[in-house]
Coordinates of C-alpha atoms in Angstrom, one line a residue:
M231 CA 18.1 2.4 6.9
V232 CA 21.7 2.2 7.7
L233 CA 23.4 -0.8 9.7
S234 CA 27.2 -0.3 10.2
D235 CA 30.0 -1.2 12.3
R236 CA 29.9 2.4 13.6
G237 CA 27.5 1.7 16.4
S238 CA 25.7 -1.0 14.5
I239 CA 22.4 0.7 15.4
W240 CA 19.1 -0.8 14.0
Q241 CA 16.2 1.2 13.4
A242 CA 12.9 -0.4 12.5
P243 CA 11.1 1.2 10.0
A244 CA 7.9 2.6 11.4
H245 CA 4.5 1.6 9.3
D246 CA 1.5 3.6 9.6
D247 CA -1.2 0.6 8.9
D248 CA -4.1 2.7 8.4
K249 CA -2.3 4.8 5.8
G250 CA -0.4 2.3 4.1
G251 CA 2.9 3.8 4.4
L252 CA 5.9 4.6 6.5
R253 CA 5.4 7.3 9.2
P254 CA 8.2 9.1 11.0
L255 CA 10.0 7.2 13.9
L256 CA 8.8 8.6 17.5
V257 CA 11.4 6.6 19.3
S258 CA 14.9 5.3 19.1
A259 CA 14.7 1.7 18.2
V260 CA 17.0 -1.1 19.3
P261 CA 20.4 -0.2 19.8
N262 CA 21.9 -3.7 20.0
P263 CA 19.7 -6.2 17.8
Q264 CA 21.9 -9.2 19.2
R265 CA 20.5 -8.5 22.8
I266 CA 17.0 -7.9 21.7
P267 CA 14.8 -9.5 24.4
F268 CA 13.5 -12.5 22.6
S269 CA 12.1 -15.8 23.9
C270 CA 13.1 -19.2 21.7
T271 CA 10.3 -20.9 23.1
F272 CA 7.9 -20.3 20.3
R273 CA 4.9 -19.7 22.5
R274 CA 2.9 -16.8 23.2
T275 CA 5.1 -14.4 25.2
D276 CA 3.3 -11.1 24.4
F277 CA 0.6 -11.0 26.7
P278 CA 0.8 -12.6 30.0
N279 CA -2.9 -13.4 30.6
E280 CA -4.5 -16.5 29.1
R281 CA -7.4 -14.3 27.5
P282 CA -7.6 -15.1 23.6
L283 CA -6.0 -12.2 21.8
T284 CA -7.9 -9.7 19.8
V285 CA -7.3 -9.4 16.3
D286 CA -5.6 -5.9 17.0
E287 CA -3.5 -7.5 19.3
R288 CA -2.6 -10.2 16.9
L289 CA -1.8 -7.6 14.4
S290 CA 0.4 -5.7 17.2
V291 CA 2.2 -9.0 17.7
A292 CA 3.1 -9.6 14.1
H293 CA 4.5 -6.3 13.7
A294 CA 6.7 -6.8 16.5
V295 CA 7.7 -10.0 15.2
R296 CA 8.7 -8.7 11.9
N297 CA 11.0 -5.9 13.2
E298 CA 12.4 -8.4 15.8
W299 CA 13.3 -11.0 13.0
L300 CA 14.5 -8.0 10.9
G301 CA 16.6 -6.7 13.1
H302 CA 18.5 -10.0 13.5
G303 CA 18.6 -10.5 9.7
L304 CA 20.4 -7.3 9.2
C305 CA 22.3 -7.3 12.3
T306 CA 26.2 -6.2 11.8
L307 CA 27.5 -6.8 15.2
P308 CA 30.6 -9.1 15.4
A309 CA 29.2 -12.8 15.8
D310 CA 28.5 -14.6 18.9
R311 CA 30.7 -17.4 18.3
A312 CA 30.0 -19.4 21.3
G313 CA 26.6 -19.3 20.5
A314 CA 27.0 -20.0 17.0
E315 CA 28.9 -23.2 17.8
D316 CA 26.5 -24.5 20.4
A317 CA 23.6 -24.4 17.9
V318 CA 25.7 -26.0 15.0
T319 CA 26.5 -28.8 17.9
G320 CA 23.0 -29.2 18.7
L321 CA 21.8 -29.5 14.8
Y322 CA 24.8 -32.2 14.4
Q323 CA 23.8 -34.2 17.4
L324 CA 19.9 -34.1 15.6
I325 CA 21.5 -36.1 12.7
G326 CA 23.9 -38.4 14.6
E327 CA 27.1 -36.5 14.2
A328 CA 29.7 -35.1 17.0
R329 CA 30.5 -31.7 17.4
P330 CA 32.6 -30.4 14.8
R331 CA 35.7 -28.5 14.7
F332 CA 34.7 -24.8 13.6
S333 CA 36.9 -22.4 11.2
W334 CA 35.7 -18.8 11.1
I335 CA 36.0 -16.7 8.0
T336 CA 35.1 -13.1 7.7
S337 CA 33.0 -13.2 4.5
P338 CA 31.2 -15.5 2.1
A339 CA 33.8 -14.2 -0.1
A340 CA 36.5 -16.4 1.5
A341 CA 34.7 -19.8 1.7
P342 CA 35.3 -21.1 -1.7
P343 CA 39.2 -21.6 -1.0
V344 CA 38.7 -23.1 2.8
L345 CA 35.9 -25.4 1.3
A346 CA 38.0 -26.6 -1.5
A347 CA 41.2 -27.3 0.8
E348 CA 38.8 -29.2 2.9
R349 CA 36.8 -31.2 0.0
Q350 CA 36.7 -34.5 1.3
R351 CA 34.9 -33.1 4.3
F352 CA 32.2 -31.5 2.1
H353 CA 32.1 -34.1 -0.7
P354 CA 33.4 -37.5 0.8
P355 CA 34.1 -40.0 -1.6
R356 CA 31.3 -42.3 -0.4
S357 CA 28.5 -39.6 -1.0
Q358 CA 29.8 -38.9 -4.5
A359 CA 29.7 -42.8 -5.2
A360 CA 26.2 -43.1 -3.8
A361 CA 25.2 -40.1 -5.6
A362 CA 26.6 -41.5 -9.0
L363 CA 24.9 -44.7 -8.3
G364 CA 21.8 -43.6 -7.0
T365 CA 22.0 -46.0 -3.9
G366 CA 23.4 -45.3 -0.2
T367 CA 22.2 -45.2 3.1
W368 CA 21.6 -42.2 5.1
T369 CA 25.0 -41.9 6.7
D370 CA 26.1 -41.7 3.0
Q371 CA 24.8 -38.4 2.3
T372 CA 27.0 -35.1 3.0
V373 CA 26.4 -33.6 6.4
G374 CA 25.0 -30.7 4.3
A375 CA 22.2 -33.0 2.9
R376 CA 21.3 -34.5 6.2
L377 CA 21.1 -31.2 7.7
A378 CA 19.0 -30.0 4.8
Y379 CA 16.5 -32.9 4.8
S380 CA 16.1 -32.6 8.7
R381 CA 15.0 -29.0 8.3
S382 CA 12.8 -30.0 5.3
D383 CA 11.2 -32.4 7.7
L384 CA 10.9 -29.9 10.4
R385 CA 9.2 -27.3 8.3
E386 CA 6.8 -29.7 6.9
R387 CA 5.5 -30.7 10.5
L388 CA 5.7 -27.0 11.4
D389 CA 3.3 -26.1 8.3
V390 CA 1.1 -28.7 9.3
A391 CA 0.8 -27.4 12.8
T392 CA -0.1 -24.1 11.3
G393 CA -2.7 -25.5 9.5
H394 CA -1.3 -23.8 6.5
P395 CA 1.1 -26.2 4.5
H396 CA 3.6 -24.9 2.1
W397 CA 1.9 -26.0 -1.0
R398 CA -1.4 -24.3 0.2
R399 CA 0.7 -21.2 1.2
T400 CA 1.9 -20.8 -2.6
R401 CA -1.3 -21.4 -4.1
D402 CA -3.1 -19.1 -1.5
P403 CA -5.5 -16.6 -3.7
W404 CA -5.4 -14.2 -0.8
L405 CA -1.5 -14.0 -0.4
Q406 CA -0.8 -11.5 -3.4
P407 CA -4.0 -9.3 -2.6
A408 CA -3.0 -9.2 1.1
R409 CA 0.6 -8.0 0.2
A410 CA -0.6 -5.1 -1.4
M411 CA -2.9 -3.9 1.3
T412 CA -2.3 -2.7 4.6
S413 CA -3.2 -5.6 7.2
K414 CA -6.5 -4.0 8.2
D415 CA -7.6 -3.4 4.8
A416 CA -7.0 -6.9 4.0
L417 CA -8.7 -8.4 6.9
E418 CA -11.7 -5.9 6.2
T419 CA -11.9 -7.3 2.3
G420 CA -12.0 -10.6 3.8
A421 CA -8.5 -12.0 3.8
P422 CA -8.0 -14.9 6.3
L423 CA -5.8 -13.9 9.5
H424 CA -3.1 -16.5 8.6
T425 CA -3.0 -15.0 5.2
V426 CA -2.7 -11.6 6.7
L427 CA 0.1 -12.8 9.1
E428 CA 1.9 -14.4 6.6
A429 CA 1.9 -11.6 4.4
T430 CA 2.7 -9.2 7.2
V431 CA 5.7 -11.1 8.6
R432 CA 7.3 -13.9 6.3
A433 CA 6.4 -12.6 2.8
S434 CA 7.5 -9.0 3.9
L435 CA 11.0 -10.1 5.2
Q436 CA 11.5 -12.8 2.5
V437 CA 11.6 -9.9 -0.1
L438 CA 15.1 -8.8 1.3
L439 CA 16.3 -11.5 3.6
G440 CA 14.8 -14.7 1.7
D441 CA 15.4 -13.2 -2.0
A442 CA 17.3 -10.2 -2.8
L443 CA 20.2 -10.1 -0.5
P444 CA 21.5 -13.9 -0.6
A445 CA 21.1 -13.8 -4.3
A446 CA 23.0 -10.4 -4.4
I447 CA 25.7 -12.0 -2.1
R448 CA 26.0 -14.9 -4.3
T449 CA 26.6 -13.2 -7.6
A450 CA 28.9 -10.8 -6.2
M451 CA 31.0 -13.2 -4.0
L452 CA 30.9 -16.6 -5.0
P453 CA 31.8 -18.2 -8.4
A454 CA 29.0 -18.8 -10.6
R455 CA 27.6 -22.4 -10.6
S456 CA 29.9 -22.9 -7.3
E457 CA 29.2 -26.2 -6.2
W458 CA 29.4 -25.2 -2.5
L459 CA 26.2 -23.2 -3.1
A460 CA 24.0 -26.2 -2.2
Q461 CA 26.0 -27.0 0.8
G462 CA 25.7 -23.6 2.6
N463 CA 23.4 -22.1 5.3
Y464 CA 22.2 -18.4 5.5
G465 CA 22.4 -18.0 9.1
Q466 CA 20.8 -14.5 9.9
H467 CA 19.2 -14.5 6.5
D468 CA 17.2 -17.3 7.2
A469 CA 15.2 -14.9 9.7
Y470 CA 12.7 -14.7 7.1
W471 CA 11.3 -18.3 7.4
L472 CA 11.5 -18.8 11.1
S473 CA 9.7 -15.8 11.4
A474 CA 6.8 -17.3 9.8
Y475 CA 6.7 -20.0 12.5
D476 CA 7.0 -17.5 15.4
V477 CA 4.2 -15.2 14.5
H478 CA 1.6 -18.0 14.3
A479 CA 2.9 -19.4 17.7
R480 CA 2.9 -15.9 19.4
T481 CA -0.8 -14.9 17.7
E482 CA -2.2 -18.5 19.3
S483 CA -2.4 -19.5 15.7
A484 CA -0.4 -22.6 16.1
R485 CA 1.2 -24.7 18.9
Y486 CA 4.2 -27.0 18.2
R487 CA 5.7 -30.2 19.6
D488 CA 8.5 -29.9 22.3
G489 CA 11.0 -31.4 20.1
D490 CA 10.2 -29.2 17.1
V491 CA 10.5 -26.1 19.4
H492 CA 13.8 -27.4 20.4
Q493 CA 15.1 -27.7 16.5
L494 CA 13.4 -24.8 15.7
G495 CA 15.4 -22.9 18.5
L496 CA 18.7 -24.1 17.5
W497 CA 18.0 -22.4 13.9
A498 CA 16.7 -19.3 15.5
A499 CA 20.0 -19.2 17.6
L500 CA 22.0 -19.3 14.4
V501 CA 20.0 -16.7 13.2
R502 CA 20.7 -14.3 15.9
S503 CA 24.4 -15.3 16.3
A504 CA 26.4 -15.7 13.0
G505 CA 26.1 -15.3 9.1
W506 CA 26.3 -17.7 6.6
W507 CA 27.8 -21.3 7.1
W508 CA 29.0 -24.7 5.5
P509 CA 28.4 -27.9 7.5
G510 CA 30.9 -30.9 6.7
E511 CA 32.4 -33.8 8.2
G512 CA 33.9 -32.9 11.4
L513 CA 34.4 -29.5 10.3
C514 CA 32.0 -26.5 10.0
V515 CA 33.0 -23.1 8.3
M516 CA 31.3 -20.2 10.1
T517 CA 31.1 -16.5 8.8
E518 CA 30.9 -13.6 10.4
R519 CA 28.3 -11.1 9.7
P520 CA 28.6 -7.7 7.4
A521 CA 30.3 -4.6 9.0
E522 CA 27.6 -2.5 6.9
V523 CA 24.4 -3.0 5.5
H524 CA 22.7 -0.1 3.5
T525 CA 18.5 -0.4 2.9
E526 CA 15.6 1.7 1.9
P527 CA 12.1 1.2 1.8
L528 CA 10.5 -0.8 -1.2
P529 CA 7.9 2.0 -2.7
N530 CA 4.2 1.0 -2.2
G531 CA 5.5 -1.5 0.1
R532 CA 2.4 -2.3 2.8
H533 CA 4.3 -4.3 5.3
G534 CA 7.8 -2.5 5.9
E535 CA 9.6 -4.5 2.9
L536 CA 13.1 -3.2 2.2
R537 CA 15.4 -3.2 -0.5
L538 CA 19.4 -2.7 -0.8
H539 CA 20.4 0.8 -1.6
H540 CA 23.3 3.1 -1.1
E541 CA 24.6 5.7 -3.3
S542 CA 27.8 6.8 -2.0
G543 CA 29.3 3.5 -1.3
P544 CA 28.6 -0.4 -1.0
A545 CA 25.1 -1.5 0.1
V546 CA 26.9 -4.5 2.0
R547 CA 30.5 -4.4 3.1
Y548 CA 32.3 -7.3 5.1
A549 CA 35.2 -6.6 7.4
D550 CA 37.9 -8.1 5.1
G551 CA 36.8 -5.9 2.0
A552 CA 34.1 -7.9 0.3
E553 CA 31.4 -5.7 -0.6
L554 CA 28.8 -5.3 -3.2
Y555 CA 26.9 -2.4 -4.6
A556 CA 22.9 -1.7 -5.3
L557 CA 21.0 1.3 -6.4
H558 CA 17.3 1.2 -5.1
G559 CA 17.3 -2.6 -5.3
T560 CA 19.3 -3.4 -8.3
P561 CA 22.9 -4.7 -8.1
V562 CA 25.5 -2.3 -9.9
L563 CA 29.2 -2.1 -10.3
S564 CA 30.8 0.5 -7.8
W565 CA 31.4 3.1 -10.8
D566 CA 27.6 3.5 -10.9
T567 CA 27.4 4.7 -7.3
A568 CA 30.3 6.7 -8.0
A569 CA 28.5 8.4 -11.0
V570 CA 25.3 9.0 -9.3
A571 CA 27.1 10.6 -6.3
G572 CA 29.2 12.7 -8.8
G573 CA 26.1 13.8 -10.2
R574 CA 24.3 15.1 -7.6
A575 CA 27.7 16.7 -6.5
G576 CA 27.8 18.4 -9.7
G577 CA 24.0 19.6 -9.7
D578 CA 22.9 16.8 -12.2
G579 CA 19.2 16.4 -11.2
R580 CA 18.8 13.1 -13.0

């Protein structure tokens, strides 16, 4: 699958759950992921009538939810700057902060010098003193820390609403078996529906958006042991954890409080509108989305899992030239991909 600035076309990997593999695409998918018709209400929207959904309908909704969030997570269109800034402003207001000034950069690689130049906004002296002494109040914490606490509290409340708290999910004995089966096979084997939904949506997206892609970007574009890593948020790559709450709501597995829906909607708006971002006091550094992303299906994946891969160029490229290379999910140096391409051109079958 290729996402690039040459058209920014995303095709969802079609998946045949009955056969446990990818099937040929029958129709063109969404040509503009930023404008996917999507409701931020985190309520049931797929079937307008009030009757309970059947199991097959819930699985159908889960597949649609997964593909929607995958499209947002891998979107390569220019950022919706106005939408992103409004969402950040809403999150700032939730922790008692006013709308910040925004500084836009083209890639995460451009962030360290910008953050270093405004160090006191991201590591104010009072926060450093409070951390050193183990004292301080809520307002002594950095803006980034307060936003992280606020998000953590939100997720704890949402996990309770789903009836599937994070600690229970990580110890769910059915999760790994369900990930290795098709959705229907897992249900027939006896896996609980909520576990199958987790495997189909969140766990599937986490492989690339939550783990592999952020790790590759951090390694390739940010200094080792960078002090800025803990301050950052992943923007569109946060799609994987938002998808978990969306699928439970849209399959009638959970209902959320209005205030939580509002806060969740702000994080969702950031997923749909921008790349990585760093919040500071009175200043927020925002990143554009990549100009190009290349992936391939994960072998033996049962739920549309993807991995980074491009044999003839960077697997991820930003408009400012920041890039990273990967072959079959493994980060490599640029000459590795050149060697592969040269070997094929020369008839080397390895």
